[in-house]
Amino acid sequence: MNILVLNSGSSSIKFQLFGMGDGERLLVKGIADKIGLEDSFLRSEAVNGEQNRQPMVLPDHRAALQAVFDALRGHEQAEEATNGIEGVGHRVVHGGEEFGESALIDNDVMAILRQLSELAPLHNPPSILGIEVCREMLPGVPNVAVFDTAAHQTMPPKAYLYGLPLDLYRKHRIRKYGFHGTSHAYVAREAARALGRPLANLKLITCHLGNGCSITAFAGGRSIDTSMGFTPLEGLVMGTRSGDVDPAVPLYLVKDLGLSPEEADDLLNKESGLLGLCGTRDMRDIEAQARQGSEAAQTAIDVFVYRVQKYIGAYTAALGGVDAIVFTAGIGQNSSYIRSEILRPFGYLGLRVDEAKNQQNRTIFSTGESGVQAMTIPTDEELVIARDTYDLVARRRVTA
Ligand code: ADP
């Protein structure tokens, strides 16, 4: 069964076409980027190495999706596949409290998704648009929504409630939701597999460290706490997001420093984090600058690392111990230096890093004697979306 996975953002649509069922094969992937801008383009790449990048007028999401479908047909390998896309899986950022798992889309689901846009005004509307266009352009092909928040719906109230008037939760749904759920749940499952132990018996801390960063505590495969909150701004220091700050800071920015709410929002989301601390958002460049003696770069790394350490400590307490600390995403998978720095204090838990294995980005990079395992697992959110879509579409066929 051929499943198309779409990640629709405000100005780009990332796509991957999978052959599912009889194995799992990625056939084509690409991006329609800079939608609505003058220099929009479409890039696609098939597994056989066939590549294509061309400037293309993409005034809106409809035009971009049409271009994606045309590009898929253009790839020899995918030609048959695209004639028969049998399901489309959409990454949707916010599923609120309504979705604890992926959902086959019908009119009722669409209505709930539209309501949820209130909670994620930047992120959900492009996904909804993507779904609407697919429903129209691929009539009869089922669509599935896979939510970034869903895996965290297992958190107990003590973890998801803020110390705010309860009516803000009851009337306005203000609570911690958590994001990156697809990634955290995937690496938790893969970690259990690599350890050869049932997920149900494990206490895991998963660190998704990319441009966006978040950390999750899993008890028996259920997320019991996570660092992102009502929005993806809370928690760790990220590429351009501040993570945790005193909640009085944004008020001070607005009331005392005269920023508009939009300016304060931009400052916290787009101008803070690593970028704000040292002028660079990309960890590779920051590491290089620190090696060359940049104090600002070293400070940014220190702040980044210390925040992760504090969360690992907190989640170890919340879990009552930890079996494995798992790293994923751009920084987590690739930077042995950052991993090693983060894990430095955890000798007291019995954790022993094998530095040679760490430098090779090995799946398990703790020593044989280590009481806690240190791991790297490459995340694959698109594959999870393809799997969920395949499962729901196949189940629908059985019940139809
Ligand atoms: P996104 O959240 O956009 O998917 P990624 O997961 O690709 O981002 O992570 C991007 C981050 O990973 C960037 O800060 C990048 O510098 C960092 N990164 C990638 N490779 C390395 C590496 N070898 N060493 C250090 N950082 C790396």
mmCIF file of C-alpha atoms and ligand atoms in Angstrom, residues 210-212 281-284 287 329-331 334-335, ligand 1:
data_model
loop_
_atom_site.group_PDB
_atom_site.id
_atom_site.type_symbol
_atom_site.label_atom_id
_atom_site.label_comp_id
_atom_site.label_asym_id
_atom_site.label_seq_id
_atom_site.Cartn_x
_atom_site.Cartn_y
_atom_site.Cartn_z
ATOM 1 C CA GLY A 210 17.219 19.407 17.288
ATOM 2 C CA ASN A 211 16.307 22.958 16.358
ATOM 3 C CA GLY A 212 13.347 22.413 18.643
ATOM 4 C CA ARG A 281 21.488 28.943 16.172
ATOM 5 C CA ASP A 282 23.273 25.997 14.606
ATOM 6 C CA MET A 283 24.997 23.762 17.158
ATOM 7 C CA ARG A 284 27.690 22.618 14.711
ATOM 8 C CA GLU A 287 30.751 24.019 18.793
ATOM 9 C CA ALA A 329 17.367 14.517 16.544
ATOM 10 C CA GLY A 330 20.145 16.606 14.959
ATOM 11 C CA ILE A 331 22.140 17.432 18.080
ATOM 12 C CA ASN A 334 25.240 13.583 16.109
ATOM 13 C CA SER A 335 27.004 15.550 18.805
HETATM 14 P P1 ADP B 1 14.821 20.067 13.160
HETATM 15 O O1 ADP B 1 14.301 20.275 14.549
HETATM 16 O O2 ADP B 1 14.715 21.273 12.291
HETATM 17 O O3 ADP B 1 14.369 18.779 12.513
HETATM 18 P P2 ADP B 1 17.369 18.739 13.412
HETATM 19 O O4 ADP B 1 16.839 17.604 14.195
HETATM 20 O O5 ADP B 1 17.867 18.488 12.036
HETATM 21 O O6 ADP B 1 16.382 19.963 13.368
HETATM 22 O O7 ADP B 1 18.566 19.401 14.265
HETATM 23 C C1 ADP B 1 19.245 20.525 13.836
HETATM 24 C C2 ADP B 1 20.353 20.801 14.832
HETATM 25 O O8 ADP B 1 21.237 19.675 14.897
HETATM 26 C C3 ADP B 1 21.207 22.008 14.446
HETATM 27 O O9 ADP B 1 21.515 22.774 15.602
HETATM 28 C C4 ADP B 1 22.468 21.335 13.926
HETATM 29 O O10 ADP B 1 23.598 22.153 14.081
HETATM 30 C C5 ADP B 1 22.547 20.145 14.848
HETATM 31 N N1 ADP B 1 23.504 19.143 14.349
HETATM 32 C C6 ADP B 1 23.421 18.358 13.260
HETATM 33 N N2 ADP B 1 24.541 17.608 13.127
HETATM 34 C C7 ADP B 1 25.361 17.945 14.152
HETATM 35 C C8 ADP B 1 26.671 17.541 14.586
HETATM 36 N N3 ADP B 1 27.363 16.642 13.901
HETATM 37 N N4 ADP B 1 27.173 18.108 15.687
HETATM 38 C C9 ADP B 1 26.484 19.039 16.372
HETATM 39 N N5 ADP B 1 25.266 19.454 16.049
HETATM 40 C C10 ADP B 1 24.691 18.918 14.938
#
